[in-house]
XYZ file of C-alpha atoms in Angstrom:
467
model
C 6.346 24.882 -145.254
C 9.792 24.947 -143.623
C 12.623 26.112 -145.862
C 15.381 23.499 -146.136
C 19.031 23.793 -147.053
C 19.756 21.884 -150.294
C 21.952 18.807 -150.191
C 25.163 18.943 -152.209
C 23.739 16.798 -155.013
C 20.653 19.028 -155.136
C 22.810 22.146 -155.228
C 24.642 20.789 -158.256
C 21.468 20.319 -160.325
C 21.109 23.953 -161.550
C 24.808 24.072 -162.436
C 24.669 20.738 -164.265
C 21.582 21.928 -166.155
C 23.398 25.129 -167.099
C 26.553 23.334 -168.244
C 24.719 20.669 -170.284
C 22.338 23.159 -171.893
C 25.246 25.506 -172.667
C 27.187 22.688 -174.331
C 24.338 21.785 -176.689
C 23.266 25.378 -177.291
C 26.749 26.564 -178.220
C 28.142 23.575 -180.096
C 25.050 21.992 -181.687
C 22.155 24.464 -181.737
C 24.195 27.640 -182.257
C 21.622 29.427 -180.093
C 23.802 31.354 -177.631
C 23.509 31.457 -173.843
C 20.040 32.881 -173.229
C 18.177 29.561 -173.363
C 20.711 27.650 -171.186
C 20.369 30.379 -168.552
C 16.572 30.136 -168.774
C 16.703 26.343 -168.420
C 18.896 26.648 -165.333
C 16.535 29.309 -163.970
C 13.585 26.924 -164.371
C 15.472 24.073 -162.666
C 16.452 26.409 -159.825
C 12.841 27.582 -159.436
C 11.573 24.006 -159.148
C 14.327 23.204 -156.649
C 13.431 26.308 -154.633
C 9.775 25.267 -154.412
C 10.757 21.727 -153.355
C 12.959 23.226 -150.622
C 9.987 25.125 -149.201
C 10.318 28.580 -150.768
C 7.159 30.373 -151.926
C 6.964 31.563 -155.512
C 6.662 35.148 -154.293
C 9.956 34.649 -152.429
C 11.624 33.287 -155.553
C 10.489 36.352 -157.497
C 11.992 38.515 -154.766
C 15.290 36.609 -154.984
C 15.412 37.183 -158.746
C 14.651 40.863 -158.264
C 17.512 41.224 -155.784
C 19.884 39.609 -158.253
C 18.784 41.870 -161.102
C 19.091 44.946 -158.899
C 22.820 44.292 -158.482
C 23.252 44.396 -162.261
C 21.323 47.608 -162.922
C 24.411 49.871 -162.849
C 26.000 47.690 -165.550
C 22.767 47.771 -167.574
C 22.602 51.564 -167.429
C 26.249 51.832 -168.482
C 25.649 49.446 -171.395
C 22.802 51.633 -172.651
C 24.888 54.812 -172.379
C 27.934 53.172 -173.993
C 25.733 52.149 -176.936
C 24.721 55.792 -177.309
C 28.340 56.956 -176.982
C 29.570 54.581 -179.683
C 26.938 55.864 -182.113
C 27.620 59.525 -181.322
C 31.411 59.152 -181.325
C 31.397 57.535 -184.765
C 29.011 60.167 -186.156
C 31.095 62.985 -184.660
C 34.336 61.657 -186.143
C 35.915 60.888 -182.763
C 36.385 57.173 -183.413
C 37.387 57.718 -187.086
C 40.008 60.220 -185.833
C 41.291 57.696 -183.281
C 41.559 55.081 -186.035
C 43.257 57.533 -188.416
C 46.008 58.571 -186.014
C 46.276 55.125 -184.449
C 47.069 53.598 -187.844
C 49.687 56.294 -188.438
C 51.410 56.255 -185.050
C 51.317 52.708 -183.623
C 53.684 50.166 -185.171
C 52.115 46.705 -185.620
C 55.041 44.950 -183.874
C 54.204 46.591 -180.542
C 50.467 47.098 -180.984
C 49.168 44.158 -178.918
C 51.376 44.672 -175.820
C 50.701 48.419 -176.104
C 46.975 47.695 -175.903
C 47.393 45.783 -172.636
C 49.745 48.383 -171.133
C 47.726 51.456 -172.099
C 44.430 49.923 -170.992
C 46.077 48.803 -167.756
C 47.426 52.278 -166.967
C 44.048 53.893 -167.640
C 42.227 51.240 -165.624
C 44.567 51.857 -162.687
C 43.713 55.563 -162.861
C 39.970 55.034 -163.252
C 39.544 52.021 -160.984
C 36.945 50.722 -163.427
C 37.283 47.975 -166.006
C 33.952 48.926 -167.600
C 35.013 52.555 -168.119
C 38.366 51.460 -169.574
C 36.755 48.990 -171.969
C 34.152 51.546 -173.039
C 36.742 54.244 -173.839
C 40.245 53.201 -174.922
C 39.092 49.609 -175.391
C 36.652 50.682 -178.058
C 39.350 52.738 -179.790
C 41.881 49.894 -179.705
C 39.412 47.368 -181.122
C 38.752 49.763 -184.025
C 42.461 50.352 -184.697
C 43.279 46.645 -184.363
C 40.514 45.719 -186.780
C 41.752 48.323 -189.264
C 45.300 46.934 -189.022
C 44.064 43.399 -189.601
C 44.817 41.863 -186.192
C 42.460 39.101 -184.971
C 39.783 40.848 -182.931
C 39.828 38.084 -180.318
C 43.509 38.776 -179.618
C 42.982 42.541 -179.372
C 39.971 42.064 -177.091
C 41.945 39.656 -174.895
C 44.679 42.265 -174.434
C 42.055 44.900 -173.600
C 40.471 42.642 -170.967
C 43.854 41.866 -169.402
C 44.656 45.559 -169.083
C 41.197 46.541 -167.898
C 41.194 44.026 -165.050
C 44.646 45.043 -163.883
C 43.013 48.220 -162.570
C 39.843 46.484 -161.430
C 42.006 44.260 -159.243
C 44.740 46.642 -158.202
C 43.459 50.223 -158.115
C 42.503 51.737 -154.728
C 39.554 53.300 -156.577
C 38.165 49.910 -157.657
C 34.913 48.758 -156.068
C 35.970 45.109 -155.890
C 39.324 46.003 -154.318
C 37.575 47.981 -151.600
C 34.888 45.336 -151.049
C 37.417 42.486 -150.785
C 39.517 44.382 -148.237
C 36.486 45.501 -146.237
C 34.805 42.078 -146.129
C 38.040 40.391 -145.034
C 38.734 43.071 -142.413
C 42.014 44.153 -144.010
C 43.453 47.648 -144.419
C 42.982 48.664 -148.065
C 46.621 49.463 -148.787
C 47.858 46.379 -146.940
C 45.561 44.386 -149.239
C 46.921 46.189 -152.315
C 50.560 45.686 -151.275
C 49.903 41.975 -150.761
C 48.463 41.777 -154.281
C 51.789 42.916 -155.731
C 52.865 39.277 -155.383
C 50.322 37.949 -157.876
C 49.384 40.994 -159.958
C 52.820 42.158 -161.108
C 54.180 38.781 -162.306
C 50.851 37.879 -163.925
C 50.602 41.160 -165.822
C 54.252 41.290 -166.900
C 54.049 37.697 -168.119
C 50.837 38.559 -169.986
C 52.498 41.541 -171.696
C 55.448 39.342 -172.673
C 53.089 36.780 -174.209
C 51.228 39.549 -176.054
C 54.515 40.833 -177.446
C 55.491 37.365 -178.698
C 52.046 36.606 -180.135
C 51.791 40.114 -181.598
C 55.089 39.662 -183.439
C 53.711 36.514 -185.051
C 50.762 38.469 -186.440
C 52.628 41.716 -187.206
C 53.868 40.354 -190.528
C 50.340 39.389 -191.555
C 48.630 42.726 -190.926
C 47.533 45.006 -193.706
C 50.159 46.593 -195.905
C 51.050 50.275 -195.787
C 49.062 50.756 -198.998
C 45.948 49.168 -197.476
C 46.266 51.310 -194.343
C 46.653 54.416 -196.502
C 43.509 53.420 -198.379
C 41.586 53.170 -195.108
C 42.860 56.573 -193.976
C 41.995 58.112 -197.339
C 38.395 56.893 -197.094
C 38.201 58.085 -193.482
C 39.425 61.546 -194.496
C 36.984 61.643 -197.428
C 34.019 60.697 -195.221
C 34.772 62.537 -191.969
C 36.453 65.714 -190.820
C 39.598 64.352 -189.137
C 41.162 66.709 -186.603
C 43.354 66.250 -183.500
C 40.993 68.434 -181.431
C 38.379 65.672 -181.669
C 40.693 63.605 -179.442
C 39.804 65.983 -176.606
C 36.464 64.164 -176.265
C 37.899 60.822 -175.026
C 40.457 62.812 -173.009
C 37.608 64.715 -171.346
C 35.942 61.375 -170.583
C 39.053 60.080 -168.847
C 39.457 63.296 -166.830
C 35.827 63.183 -165.681
C 36.164 59.569 -164.535
C 39.530 60.132 -162.822
C 38.027 63.037 -160.887
C 35.303 60.602 -159.752
C 32.400 62.586 -161.131
C 29.232 60.419 -161.131
C 29.708 57.865 -163.906
C 26.282 57.887 -165.571
C 25.833 61.683 -165.775
C 29.414 62.006 -167.040
C 28.837 59.441 -169.787
C 25.524 61.027 -170.776
C 27.259 64.413 -171.079
C 30.043 62.873 -173.179
C 27.494 61.292 -175.527
C 25.743 64.661 -175.935
C 29.074 66.341 -176.714
C 29.586 63.711 -179.415
C 26.139 64.454 -180.837
C 26.809 68.210 -180.887
C 30.144 67.684 -182.659
C 28.474 65.409 -185.213
C 26.086 68.260 -186.042
C 28.618 71.121 -186.004
C 31.836 69.480 -187.257
C 30.584 66.665 -189.496
C 27.403 68.377 -190.695
C 25.224 65.392 -189.792
C 21.470 65.920 -189.630
C 19.593 65.604 -186.350
C 17.762 62.527 -187.657
C 21.063 60.848 -188.611
C 22.530 61.586 -185.179
C 19.478 60.275 -183.311
C 19.475 57.240 -185.607
C 23.139 56.527 -184.861
C 22.568 56.850 -181.108
C 19.536 54.558 -181.299
C 20.367 51.994 -183.977
C 24.060 52.585 -184.672
C 26.004 54.471 -187.342
C 25.008 53.559 -190.904
C 26.929 55.961 -193.159
C 28.810 54.850 -196.277
C 32.588 55.354 -196.480
C 32.934 53.783 -199.906
C 35.012 50.923 -198.466
C 33.157 47.787 -197.394
C 35.664 46.694 -194.744
C 35.558 50.177 -193.199
C 31.756 50.183 -193.289
C 31.740 46.886 -191.395
C 34.028 48.423 -188.783
C 32.000 51.601 -188.288
C 28.481 50.195 -188.573
C 28.039 49.652 -184.842
C 26.772 51.270 -181.669
C 23.331 52.482 -180.640
C 21.021 51.447 -177.820
C 19.492 48.586 -179.784
C 22.900 46.942 -180.264
C 23.064 46.424 -176.490
C 19.604 44.911 -175.989
C 20.702 41.307 -176.496
C 23.545 41.738 -174.027
C 21.239 43.416 -171.501
C 18.782 40.515 -171.763
C 21.563 38.049 -170.989
C 22.725 40.138 -168.021
C 19.218 40.298 -166.545
C 18.568 36.561 -166.834
C 22.038 35.630 -165.530
C 21.746 37.878 -162.482
C 18.180 36.741 -161.773
C 19.543 33.191 -161.716
C 22.390 34.273 -159.445
C 20.031 35.917 -156.985
C 17.920 32.782 -156.730
C 20.919 30.461 -156.374
C 22.209 32.569 -153.500
C 18.958 32.885 -151.572
C 17.764 29.278 -151.783
C 21.122 28.183 -150.355
C 22.728 26.539 -153.390
C 25.907 28.604 -153.215
C 26.210 28.187 -149.445
C 25.999 24.398 -149.745
C 28.640 24.261 -152.479
C 31.133 26.591 -150.796
C 30.760 24.852 -147.423
C 31.489 21.537 -149.139
C 34.834 22.928 -150.294
C 35.752 23.830 -146.705
C 35.171 20.264 -145.547
C 37.828 19.047 -147.985
C 40.560 21.391 -146.757
C 43.602 19.483 -145.435
C 46.437 22.024 -145.797
C 47.190 25.660 -146.531
C 47.544 24.787 -150.207
C 44.180 23.062 -150.360
C 42.610 25.974 -148.447
C 43.909 28.513 -150.978
C 42.941 26.240 -153.859
C 39.450 25.664 -152.440
C 38.956 29.395 -151.921
C 39.951 30.164 -155.502
C 37.762 27.338 -156.829
C 34.847 28.470 -154.673
C 35.023 32.005 -156.096
C 35.140 30.611 -159.639
C 32.139 28.348 -158.959
C 30.146 31.283 -157.579
C 31.098 33.221 -160.712
C 30.087 30.264 -162.893
C 26.743 29.976 -161.126
C 25.793 33.640 -160.786
C 27.824 35.615 -163.313
C 28.028 38.327 -160.644
C 31.481 39.692 -159.839
C 30.545 41.146 -156.460
C 28.980 37.860 -155.272
C 32.069 35.948 -156.385
C 34.056 38.199 -154.035
C 31.712 38.459 -151.047
C 30.426 34.887 -150.643
C 33.800 33.069 -150.543
C 35.157 35.604 -148.033
C 32.154 35.002 -145.774
C 32.545 31.253 -146.117
C 36.323 30.897 -145.714
C 37.144 33.691 -143.265
C 37.007 31.444 -140.190
C 39.037 28.724 -141.908
C 41.874 31.194 -142.524
C 41.734 32.324 -138.892
C 41.816 28.715 -137.673
C 45.047 28.180 -139.609
C 46.550 31.399 -138.229
C 46.689 32.895 -141.733
C 46.489 36.658 -142.251
C 43.185 37.803 -143.713
C 45.001 39.549 -146.562
C 45.763 36.102 -147.997
C 42.016 35.509 -148.192
C 41.214 38.897 -149.721
C 43.982 38.481 -152.298
C 43.027 35.050 -153.593
C 39.290 35.834 -153.597
C 39.854 38.992 -155.605
C 42.109 37.048 -157.980
C 39.368 34.538 -158.739
C 36.195 36.511 -158.052
C 37.113 39.892 -159.541
C 39.478 38.760 -162.310
C 38.925 35.032 -162.852
C 35.183 35.512 -163.305
C 36.009 36.683 -166.825
C 36.630 33.023 -167.671
C 32.833 32.580 -167.392
C 31.351 33.519 -170.791
C 27.928 34.324 -169.285
C 29.244 36.528 -166.481
C 28.242 40.188 -166.343
C 31.828 41.358 -167.100
C 32.041 39.053 -170.137
C 28.650 40.149 -171.462
C 29.613 43.797 -171.001
C 32.913 43.414 -172.855
C 31.241 41.490 -175.671
C 28.542 44.138 -176.024
C 31.021 47.011 -176.215
C 33.816 45.389 -178.227
C 31.643 43.302 -180.516
C 33.687 40.143 -179.898
C 32.207 36.943 -178.470
C 33.514 35.921 -175.028
C 34.128 32.441 -176.410
C 36.568 33.966 -178.893
C 38.490 36.415 -176.683
C 38.652 34.510 -173.365
C 41.528 32.222 -174.500
C 43.586 35.364 -175.257
C 42.900 37.134 -171.941
C 46.016 35.637 -170.351
C 45.926 37.780 -167.200
C 42.607 36.315 -166.025
C 44.107 32.804 -166.014
C 47.514 33.651 -164.585
C 46.347 35.531 -161.485
C 44.278 32.676 -159.957
C 46.930 30.133 -160.995
C 49.721 32.077 -159.275
C 47.661 32.230 -156.081
C 47.208 28.458 -156.076
C 50.955 27.989 -156.637
C 51.675 30.313 -153.720
C 49.246 28.339 -151.576
C 51.076 25.052 -152.117
C 54.603 26.490 -151.970
C 53.962 28.869 -149.067
C 55.541 31.764 -150.956
C 54.039 35.124 -149.875
C 51.522 33.431 -147.548
C 51.612 35.486 -144.338
C 50.689 34.434 -140.812
C 48.304 36.399 -138.597
C 51.060 37.121 -136.099
C 53.351 38.472 -138.825
C 52.842 42.142 -138.068
C 55.574 43.321 -140.422
C 55.316 43.619 -144.169
C 57.818 40.799 -144.591
C 56.645 37.394 -145.714
C 56.544 34.137 -143.816
C 56.170 30.754 -145.369
C 53.076 28.815 -144.337
C 52.940 25.083 -144.539
């Protein structure tokens, strides 16, 4: 049977099924995103068969999609182990103890975004930033009494500053390479959207943080938390060398998984030597999460987390979402949708807007960050050339939407990862991740105003306006 390209209305069916099922599952059934993704996967499978694809081919498409997510799955497993071992070893309690002492509530939220952003720039990895300082900040913020959704939103904003802007970032390199742009020319062009978006985000976090600063826990409550921490764990500044060692290993670009495994083992050794934990307690914490008693219920709730099993639900969502994404790509659904956007382009503004929207739709459909970068560049590259627009305009707006904006999609791999590590639902923190909204929006504004849109024949670093 000949394989056919889906019509636009056919291509919309899996996305409509996903959106409708998600609406009922989240707001009426309170059943999460796994079943909506499964329903969309079933609809996509039926559509694939009707378009002439064999079932064995569809299985292969799903396998290809899942394969892209395996690095994230492995990291999720290791991060679960790290959380358990770092709590047992006293690393996270020490971070909380000194964080409560040193960081003033009035500047806590903007400090979260700035510190996470600086680390993410150095690491070139949002996942590594979220899994290290992000975890510490969520613990400190919870202890202070800040809304976890707000703290998580600030962490995400900072983490994706580096994912978008660091020369070490995979998505930054892929976007530049796919568009045929010099890496540092691409990065310089992103100054136009990244800097204003991040500075505006930090300003908003400062204003919002001030509103909550007066409502956080009193000095007496914070002292109570620190007293219980000191009674339960050995608190010592040298324990802070463990997260510092993690950052150094990642900055030096040692292989991520072996580095994280080593860090988790160091945590386990410290739990045994420094905290006097038994081997069974340490293995239990790394498998099922920390379960010790601090004598303070709110502190127990904060520290009872981590372990491999805590990540299994998130991993299941990642696998189903990426299987769906692989099938949507290979039966031609994404190609049909993105090509439809091109046909509606009438101006430079509509071209930029369509490119941004296309990347967001790919992210909505697949949950895969790398696909949301690659597919729109493939689709729109010729359209940018036809309008005599420099390819760095394309790479910039695709990275804005595909690498950063994809975090607006609650079932995307980045959102699932952050939720698994931070323990905050994407539906709660997404409204507070201001950076992920501002970057795509600024690109659309630039598209319609012509500001910072360069022509192909503009060989200098100056900027021409494009109508």
